Amino acid sequence: MAARAGIVVTGTEVLTGRVADRNGPWVVEQLRELGVDVAHIAVVGDRSADMTAALGFFASEGMDLIVTSGGLGPTADDLTAEVVGAFQGRPMVLDEVLQERIAEILRPMVARWKGLDMDALEAGTRKQAVIPEGATILDPVGTAPGLLVTPADEAAGPTVLVLPGPPRELQPMWAAAVQTEAFAAATAGRTSYDQQMLRLYGIPESEIAETLRRAEAGGIDLDTLEITTCMRGGEIEIVTRYEPPATATYEALVALVRERHADTLYSDDGSSVDVQVADLLRARGWHIATAESCTGGLIAARLTNLAGSSDYVTGGLVVYANEAKTALAGVPPELIEAHGAVSPEVAHALALGAVRALGADIGIGVTGIAGPGGGTEEKPVGTVCCAVATREGGVAASRRLVIPGARTDVRDRATVAGLHLIRSVLRDEQPPSEPLG
Amino acid sequence: MAARAGIVVTGTEVLTGRVADRNGPWVVEQLRELGVDVAHIAVVGDRSADMTAALGFFASEGMDLIVTSGGLGPTADDLTAEVVGAFQGRPMVLDEVLQERIAEILRPMVARWKGLDMDALEAGTRKQAVIPEGATILDPVGTAPGLLVTPADEAAGPTVLVLPGPPRELQPMWAAAVQTEAFAAATAGRTSYDQQMLRLYGIPESEIAETLRRAEAGGIDLDTLEITTCMRGGEIEIVTRYEPPATATYEALVALVRERHADTLYSDDGSSVDVQVADLLRARGWHIATAESCTGGLIAARLTNLAGSSDYVTGGLVVYANEAKTALAGVPPELIEAHGAVSPEVAHALALGAVRALGADIGIGVTGIAGPGGGTEEKPVGTVCCAVATREGGVAASRRLVIPGARTDVRDRATVAGLHLIRSVLRDEQPPSEPLG
C-alpha cells in the first residue's frame, strides 16, 4: 500500500478567498513526484476546533503524513503549532535556542524601521519559539520555523509536517523537510509514478471523452492510467499518471490522441504555449512587440513573465483610447471611423503598428469588447479581433472570436487566443479554429 | 446554533494546482453573507472513495449543508452526481425532460462546429441527465444542471447542493439555488453577521498584533469579534466579522487602529487601492498612462481591469528593451548610460514619457530587476524604481524599493507599490514608506 498524505491549509483569509492558496496544490505536486498519494486538501479557518477536526479526519482516513501550511506568524490568530502539539499529545515548550535564532534573523529588518514597537517584536519572537516538545525544527526561511511532529504515543497516527504560509518560505523549507528522518519514516511506503501532460487548443471537451471511449473499445487498458482532463482558458489539458509498467499503455493512448486530434494537439510534453512561443522566438532570433486594447497589457505581461524574456520581447503598446491607437500604433482615425475600434481591420493595423513602433520582427494586435458594457447586436460583449504581423510579410494571421463569460474571462481567453495565434505564425501553420464557447 | 456548511471542491486538476480554485472561497463568502457558518473547504481529486470520505467527514461534523463544485461534465471522470446520489441513498435515474433541455442548449453550439462526433455528444448529454431520484434540478447555465439532494432517509444528515465547476456557470446558478425550498430548509438556523475590512500599506504585521494586544489591554472585548489579519503584496488586510450587538466594540477597535496607524491605514471600507485610484482619477477628470519595464504591462492590466476604465485610462507603454525606452518614452540613451536602466532618473523619465507619449494627465514609470538574473551588489534582484509625474507639475513622487522573493513576487509587489504611489499623488500626500521585506 502506497504512503498517503493529506494537506491542511489554514487561514481565514484563504478560506474566504482574500488570498488564493498556492501552497496546497504545490505540496500535492511535490508529494506526487515523491510517489506519495494525496487525496485531499482541507482549507480551514483560524479556529482551533476546525483545525483539530481536519487533522482527526485525515488520521481516521489512515494518512501516514499530514502537511499543514500557515498559522505560524506572530499574531494571536496563528494557532497551528499549538493545535498540532495538542493533537499529537505533546506539551508546548519554549525553545530558547530557536528564540535567539529568530531574534537574530529580525535584527537587520529592525534596523530599517523607525519607531518600531520592540515589546511587540519580542512577544512575537517568543510566541514563534514555543513549539511541541520533541519536534524536529526546520530552520526559518522568513522568521517562522517549520516543525515535524510525531505522535507522543508512537503507534498512534500520522506525522505532521508544519510549514509556514508564504510560498517563498514554504518552498525552500520543503527541501529541508524531505531530508529529515521523520519525513522518511512517515513516507516509507511510497511508490514511483510517471506523469505526463498533453495540451490541446480549439476543441470541446466532449471530443476527448469520445477519444477515451474509443481507446477503451480498442483495447487500451485505461484502468492502469489515472487520467484527468480539464478545460481552462479555451485549452484542454490531459494529465496522466501511471506506474512504470503501464508506459506502453500510455504511449498507445498518446498515439490515438495524436491520430484523432493532430490539428489541435499542440504539446505532448506538457510545455505551455508561453514556453513554446519563447522557444520559437529564440530559435528565429526574433523580437516581439504587442499592441493591446481590451487585454490592456495582459499579453505583454505573459510574454515578459518568463525569466530571460528580454532576449525576445522588445515591448508593447497598451492602446486603450482610440487616440492612443492612432498616436502610438499609427491606426488611421478613418479606419476606426469606418470599421469601428473592434474590427479585423483595426486589429491588422495594430499588429503592423506594434512591429513598426517597436522595431520588432513580429507583432500582435488585439482589440475587443471585454464588457460588461459596450456590446451591440452585431458585436456582442466578448467580441475580440486579433492579428499577427511580421516585419517582412505584413499581416500573417487574423482571428475573430466571441468569448463567453465575464470581463475577466474575456480578457484571459483573448490573451490565450493571442498567444496561440503568435505560435501558429511562428510555426508557419494555419491558425487554430475557434474554440467552443 | 447557527447553520453550518462545508464545501467540497472536486477535480484532480484543482487538487494538483493546474487550475486554481475560484469556487470554494466564493461560495464561502456567499454563505457567510447569508449568515451560514463555514469552517472547511475540502479539495478532492476525481475519485469516488475520496469524495465520499469528504462528504462523510462533513456529515460527522454535523453540517446542515454541503456544497460541491465540479465533476458534472460529460467525461467519465465527472463523478459527482453519482457519488452524491449514493451518499444520500438515492438511485440514479434518467430525467428525459432534462436530457432534451441539454440537447436544446447544445444545438446552436453544434451548428458552429464541423465534423463533430454526434454519438459522443449524445452520450455526454445522456450522462449529464442521469441524476439522483427526487433531486431538485437547477436549470443549466452552461450544459450541466445543478442539483439539490436531500437524504432519502430524512433524519439522516445534510442536504447536498451540487454545482458545476466553471465559475461563470456556478455563480449565476447559486442565485437560483438559494431561492429553493430545499436550500431554505437546510439553512434555517442562520444568523446575521456584519463584516468589515481595513487595509493598510507600509507596516509589518507585528505592529497590528501589538495594536490588538493594546486593544485588549484597553478593555476592548475582542472575543466578540472574529478578526483575521493577513499580509499580501505588501498590504495588510484586517477583516472583522461580528454579530450586530458587537458593533460598538468594532468601532472602538477601528478608532484605535486609526490612531496608531494614521499614515498607513488607507482604506476603512474595504475598498482596494485599484478602486480608490479609479475614483480619484474620475473625481479629477484625469486620464492616466503607464511606462513599464520590469512589470511588463501588469500595472496597465490592473488599471484596465475594472469595468468602465476607458473613462480614465489612456493607455501605456511596455518598454522592456532599452531601445524601446528611448523610442517610445523618449528616455535619452545618455541617461540610461549614465545611471543604468534601473535608476530613479530613468523612472522619472519614463513617468514623464508616459504623460507625453499618451497625452495623459498623470503617468507612472517603473523600472526594476525582476530576476532571477541581472542583479549586482549595488542593485540586487528585486530593486525597483518607480515615479509618478503629472502633466502640469512634472515628477510628483518617486520611490526605490528592494523587494524580496521570486520573479513573480517582485513583479506583483512592484505593481502594488506603483498603484499606491499613484494614489498618494492623486491625494496630494507623501508617498508611503518602504514596506518590510
Short mmCIF file of N, CA and C in Angstrom, two decimals, chain B residues 169-267:
data_model
loop_
_atom_site.label_atom_id
_atom_site.label_comp_id
_atom_site.label_asym_id
_atom_site.label_seq_id
_atom_site.Cartn_x
_atom_site.Cartn_y
_atom_site.Cartn_z
N GLU B 169 -20.61 29.42 -14.67
CA GLU B 169 -21.85 28.66 -14.54
C GLU B 169 -22.30 28.60 -13.08
N LEU B 170 -21.32 28.38 -12.19
CA LEU B 170 -21.64 28.23 -10.77
C LEU B 170 -22.29 29.47 -10.19
N GLN B 171 -21.75 30.64 -10.54
CA GLN B 171 -22.20 31.85 -9.85
C GLN B 171 -23.65 32.23 -10.16
N PRO B 172 -24.06 32.23 -11.46
CA PRO B 172 -25.48 32.50 -11.70
C PRO B 172 -26.39 31.42 -11.10
N MET B 173 -25.91 30.16 -11.11
CA MET B 173 -26.74 29.08 -10.59
C MET B 173 -26.94 29.21 -9.08
N TRP B 174 -25.95 29.77 -8.41
CA TRP B 174 -26.05 29.98 -6.96
C TRP B 174 -27.32 30.79 -6.62
N ALA B 175 -27.54 31.85 -7.41
CA ALA B 175 -28.68 32.72 -7.16
C ALA B 175 -29.98 31.92 -7.23
N ALA B 176 -30.06 30.96 -8.15
CA ALA B 176 -31.26 30.13 -8.26
C ALA B 176 -31.34 29.15 -7.09
N ALA B 177 -30.19 28.64 -6.67
CA ALA B 177 -30.17 27.63 -5.61
C ALA B 177 -30.71 28.18 -4.29
N VAL B 178 -30.31 29.42 -3.95
CA VAL B 178 -30.73 29.96 -2.64
C VAL B 178 -32.23 30.24 -2.59
N GLN B 179 -32.89 30.28 -3.77
CA GLN B 179 -34.34 30.51 -3.81
C GLN B 179 -35.14 29.23 -3.54
N THR B 180 -34.48 28.08 -3.56
CA THR B 180 -35.25 26.83 -3.47
C THR B 180 -35.66 26.53 -2.03
N GLU B 181 -36.73 25.74 -1.91
CA GLU B 181 -37.20 25.32 -0.59
C GLU B 181 -36.15 24.47 0.11
N ALA B 182 -35.50 23.59 -0.65
CA ALA B 182 -34.53 22.68 -0.04
C ALA B 182 -33.38 23.46 0.59
N PHE B 183 -32.96 24.53 -0.07
CA PHE B 183 -31.87 25.34 0.48
C PHE B 183 -32.32 26.05 1.75
N ALA B 184 -33.53 26.65 1.70
CA ALA B 184 -34.05 27.36 2.86
C ALA B 184 -34.19 26.42 4.05
N ALA B 185 -34.65 25.20 3.80
CA ALA B 185 -34.83 24.25 4.89
C ALA B 185 -33.48 23.88 5.52
N ALA B 186 -32.47 23.70 4.67
CA ALA B 186 -31.16 23.27 5.18
C ALA B 186 -30.47 24.36 5.98
N THR B 187 -30.77 25.62 5.66
CA THR B 187 -30.05 26.72 6.32
C THR B 187 -30.98 27.51 7.26
N ALA B 188 -31.98 26.84 7.78
CA ALA B 188 -32.98 27.52 8.60
C ALA B 188 -32.37 28.19 9.83
N GLY B 189 -31.26 27.63 10.34
CA GLY B 189 -30.69 28.17 11.58
C GLY B 189 -29.74 29.33 11.40
N ARG B 190 -29.73 29.98 10.24
CA ARG B 190 -28.71 31.00 10.02
C ARG B 190 -28.94 32.27 10.84
N THR B 191 -27.84 32.93 11.21
CA THR B 191 -27.90 34.19 11.94
C THR B 191 -27.28 35.27 11.07
N SER B 192 -27.39 36.53 11.48
CA SER B 192 -26.81 37.56 10.62
C SER B 192 -25.51 38.11 11.22
N TYR B 193 -24.58 38.41 10.34
CA TYR B 193 -23.28 38.94 10.73
C TYR B 193 -22.99 40.20 9.96
N ASP B 194 -22.17 41.06 10.55
CA ASP B 194 -21.58 42.15 9.77
C ASP B 194 -20.13 41.79 9.52
N GLN B 195 -19.60 42.23 8.40
CA GLN B 195 -18.17 42.02 8.12
C GLN B 195 -17.59 43.31 7.56
N GLN B 196 -16.44 43.70 8.08
CA GLN B 196 -15.79 44.93 7.66
C GLN B 196 -14.32 44.66 7.40
N MET B 197 -13.73 45.45 6.51
CA MET B 197 -12.31 45.28 6.23
C MET B 197 -11.56 46.61 6.32
N LEU B 198 -10.40 46.56 6.98
CA LEU B 198 -9.45 47.67 6.95
C LEU B 198 -8.27 47.24 6.11
N ARG B 199 -7.68 48.17 5.37
CA ARG B 199 -6.47 47.87 4.61
C ARG B 199 -5.38 48.86 4.97
N LEU B 200 -4.17 48.36 5.15
CA LEU B 200 -3.02 49.21 5.46
C LEU B 200 -1.89 48.88 4.50
N TYR B 201 -1.05 49.85 4.25
CA TYR B 201 0.10 49.62 3.36
C TYR B 201 1.33 50.26 3.97
N GLY B 202 2.37 49.47 4.14
CA GLY B 202 3.65 50.05 4.57
C GLY B 202 4.05 49.79 6.01
N ILE B 203 3.44 48.80 6.69
CA ILE B 203 3.94 48.41 8.02
C ILE B 203 3.99 46.89 8.13
N PRO B 204 4.82 46.37 9.05
CA PRO B 204 4.88 44.91 9.22
C PRO B 204 3.69 44.42 10.05
N GLU B 205 3.39 43.13 9.91
CA GLU B 205 2.23 42.54 10.57
C GLU B 205 2.36 42.58 12.10
N SER B 206 3.60 42.57 12.62
CA SER B 206 3.77 42.55 14.08
C SER B 206 3.18 43.80 14.73
N GLU B 207 3.16 44.91 13.99
CA GLU B 207 2.57 46.14 14.52
C GLU B 207 1.08 45.98 14.77
N ILE B 208 0.43 45.24 13.91
CA ILE B 208 -1.01 45.00 14.07
C ILE B 208 -1.26 44.08 15.26
N ALA B 209 -0.40 43.08 15.41
CA ALA B 209 -0.52 42.19 16.57
C ALA B 209 -0.46 43.00 17.85
N GLU B 210 0.46 43.96 17.90
CA GLU B 210 0.61 44.78 19.10
C GLU B 210 -0.63 45.66 19.31
N THR B 211 -1.16 46.19 18.23
CA THR B 211 -2.37 47.01 18.34
C THR B 211 -3.51 46.19 18.93
N LEU B 212 -3.61 44.93 18.51
CA LEU B 212 -4.68 44.08 19.05
C LEU B 212 -4.44 43.80 20.53
N ARG B 213 -3.17 43.59 20.91
CA ARG B 213 -2.88 43.40 22.35
C ARG B 213 -3.26 44.64 23.15
N ARG B 214 -2.95 45.81 22.62
CA ARG B 214 -3.29 47.05 23.33
C ARG B 214 -4.80 47.24 23.41
N ALA B 215 -5.49 46.84 22.35
CA ALA B 215 -6.96 46.94 22.35
C ALA B 215 -7.51 46.14 23.53
N GLU B 216 -7.01 44.92 23.64
CA GLU B 216 -7.48 44.03 24.71
C GLU B 216 -7.14 44.63 26.08
N ALA B 217 -5.88 45.08 26.21
CA ALA B 217 -5.46 45.67 27.49
C ALA B 217 -6.30 46.90 27.82
N GLY B 218 -6.74 47.61 26.77
CA GLY B 218 -7.52 48.83 26.99
C GLY B 218 -9.01 48.57 27.16
N GLY B 219 -9.40 47.30 27.28
CA GLY B 219 -10.79 47.00 27.60
C GLY B 219 -11.71 46.77 26.41
N ILE B 220 -11.15 46.65 25.21
CA ILE B 220 -11.99 46.33 24.04
C ILE B 220 -12.14 44.81 23.99
N ASP B 221 -13.37 44.32 24.06
CA ASP B 221 -13.60 42.88 24.21
C ASP B 221 -13.50 42.16 22.86
N LEU B 222 -12.29 41.76 22.50
CA LEU B 222 -12.05 41.17 21.18
C LEU B 222 -12.73 39.81 21.00
N ASP B 223 -13.14 39.19 22.11
CA ASP B 223 -13.79 37.88 21.99
C ASP B 223 -15.12 37.96 21.22
N THR B 224 -15.70 39.15 21.15
CA THR B 224 -16.96 39.27 20.41
C THR B 224 -16.73 39.56 18.92
N LEU B 225 -15.44 39.69 18.54
CA LEU B 225 -15.10 39.96 17.14
C LEU B 225 -14.28 38.79 16.60
N GLU B 226 -14.55 38.36 15.38
CA GLU B 226 -13.70 37.37 14.73
C GLU B 226 -12.76 38.12 13.79
N ILE B 227 -11.49 38.24 14.19
CA ILE B 227 -10.55 39.10 13.47
C ILE B 227 -9.53 38.25 12.72
N THR B 228 -9.33 38.55 11.45
CA THR B 228 -8.29 37.88 10.67
C THR B 228 -7.38 38.94 10.08
N THR B 229 -6.08 38.78 10.26
CA THR B 229 -5.16 39.70 9.60
C THR B 229 -4.35 38.91 8.59
N CYS B 230 -4.06 39.51 7.47
CA CYS B 230 -3.16 38.84 6.55
C CYS B 230 -2.42 39.85 5.70
N MET B 231 -1.22 39.44 5.29
CA MET B 231 -0.34 40.30 4.52
C MET B 231 -0.24 39.73 3.11
N ARG B 232 -0.39 40.56 2.11
CA ARG B 232 -0.13 40.10 0.75
C ARG B 232 0.23 41.27 -0.14
N GLY B 233 1.23 41.02 -0.97
CA GLY B 233 1.70 42.06 -1.88
C GLY B 233 2.12 43.32 -1.14
N GLY B 234 2.56 43.18 0.13
CA GLY B 234 2.99 44.33 0.90
C GLY B 234 1.83 45.05 1.60
N GLU B 235 0.60 44.56 1.40
CA GLU B 235 -0.56 45.17 2.05
C GLU B 235 -1.02 44.30 3.21
N ILE B 236 -1.56 44.94 4.25
CA ILE B 236 -2.17 44.19 5.35
C ILE B 236 -3.68 44.39 5.29
N GLU B 237 -4.40 43.28 5.39
CA GLU B 237 -5.86 43.34 5.48
C GLU B 237 -6.30 42.87 6.87
N ILE B 238 -7.17 43.62 7.49
CA ILE B 238 -7.76 43.21 8.77
C ILE B 238 -9.26 43.05 8.53
N VAL B 239 -9.71 41.80 8.56
CA VAL B 239 -11.13 41.54 8.33
C VAL B 239 -11.78 41.15 9.65
N THR B 240 -12.87 41.79 9.97
CA THR B 240 -13.55 41.51 11.23
C THR B 240 -15.01 41.17 10.96
N ARG B 241 -15.46 40.12 11.61
CA ARG B 241 -16.83 39.65 11.44
C ARG B 241 -17.44 39.59 12.83
N TYR B 242 -18.66 40.08 12.95
CA TYR B 242 -19.26 40.14 14.28
C TYR B 242 -20.78 40.17 14.19
N GLU B 243 -21.42 39.76 15.28
CA GLU B 243 -22.88 39.87 15.34
C GLU B 243 -23.23 41.32 15.67
N PRO B 244 -24.40 41.78 15.20
CA PRO B 244 -24.72 43.21 15.32
C PRO B 244 -24.51 43.82 16.71
N PRO B 245 -24.79 43.12 17.84
CA PRO B 245 -24.57 43.77 19.14
C PRO B 245 -23.12 44.18 19.39
N ALA B 246 -22.17 43.64 18.64
CA ALA B 246 -20.76 43.98 18.86
C ALA B 246 -20.30 45.17 18.03
N THR B 247 -21.23 45.88 17.41
CA THR B 247 -20.86 47.00 16.53
C THR B 247 -20.02 48.06 17.25
N ALA B 248 -20.41 48.42 18.46
CA ALA B 248 -19.69 49.47 19.19
C ALA B 248 -18.26 49.00 19.51
N THR B 249 -18.11 47.72 19.80
CA THR B 249 -16.78 47.16 20.07
C THR B 249 -15.91 47.29 18.82
N TYR B 250 -16.48 46.95 17.67
CA TYR B 250 -15.71 47.07 16.43
C TYR B 250 -15.31 48.53 16.19
N GLU B 251 -16.24 49.44 16.43
CA GLU B 251 -15.92 50.85 16.19
C GLU B 251 -14.79 51.34 17.11
N ALA B 252 -14.76 50.83 18.33
CA ALA B 252 -13.67 51.19 19.25
C ALA B 252 -12.33 50.66 18.71
N LEU B 253 -12.37 49.45 18.14
CA LEU B 253 -11.13 48.90 17.56
C LEU B 253 -10.67 49.76 16.38
N VAL B 254 -11.61 50.13 15.51
CA VAL B 254 -11.25 50.95 14.34
C VAL B 254 -10.62 52.27 14.79
N ALA B 255 -11.20 52.86 15.84
CA ALA B 255 -10.67 54.13 16.33
C ALA B 255 -9.22 53.96 16.78
N LEU B 256 -8.93 52.86 17.45
CA LEU B 256 -7.57 52.61 17.91
C LEU B 256 -6.61 52.41 16.73
N VAL B 257 -7.05 51.63 15.73
CA VAL B 257 -6.20 51.40 14.55
C VAL B 257 -5.93 52.74 13.86
N ARG B 258 -6.97 53.56 13.76
CA ARG B 258 -6.82 54.85 13.08
C ARG B 258 -5.82 55.74 13.83
N GLU B 259 -5.87 55.66 15.15
CA GLU B 259 -4.98 56.47 15.98
C GLU B 259 -3.53 56.01 15.84
N ARG B 260 -3.33 54.69 15.91
CA ARG B 260 -1.95 54.18 15.90
C ARG B 260 -1.36 54.10 14.49
N HIS B 261 -2.19 54.00 13.46
CA HIS B 261 -1.68 53.74 12.11
C HIS B 261 -2.24 54.73 11.10
N ALA B 262 -2.36 55.97 11.52
CA ALA B 262 -2.98 57.00 10.67
C ALA B 262 -2.32 57.08 9.30
N ASP B 263 -0.99 56.95 9.25
CA ASP B 263 -0.28 57.17 7.99
C ASP B 263 -0.28 55.95 7.07
N THR B 264 -0.67 54.79 7.58
CA THR B 264 -0.64 53.59 6.74
C THR B 264 -2.03 53.00 6.49
N LEU B 265 -3.01 53.38 7.29
CA LEU B 265 -4.40 52.92 7.06
C LEU B 265 -4.93 53.66 5.85
N TYR B 266 -5.13 52.95 4.76
CA TYR B 266 -5.58 53.69 3.57
C TYR B 266 -7.01 53.37 3.20
N SER B 267 -7.61 52.37 3.83
CA SER B 267 -8.99 52.03 3.48
C SER B 267 -9.71 51.52 4.71
#
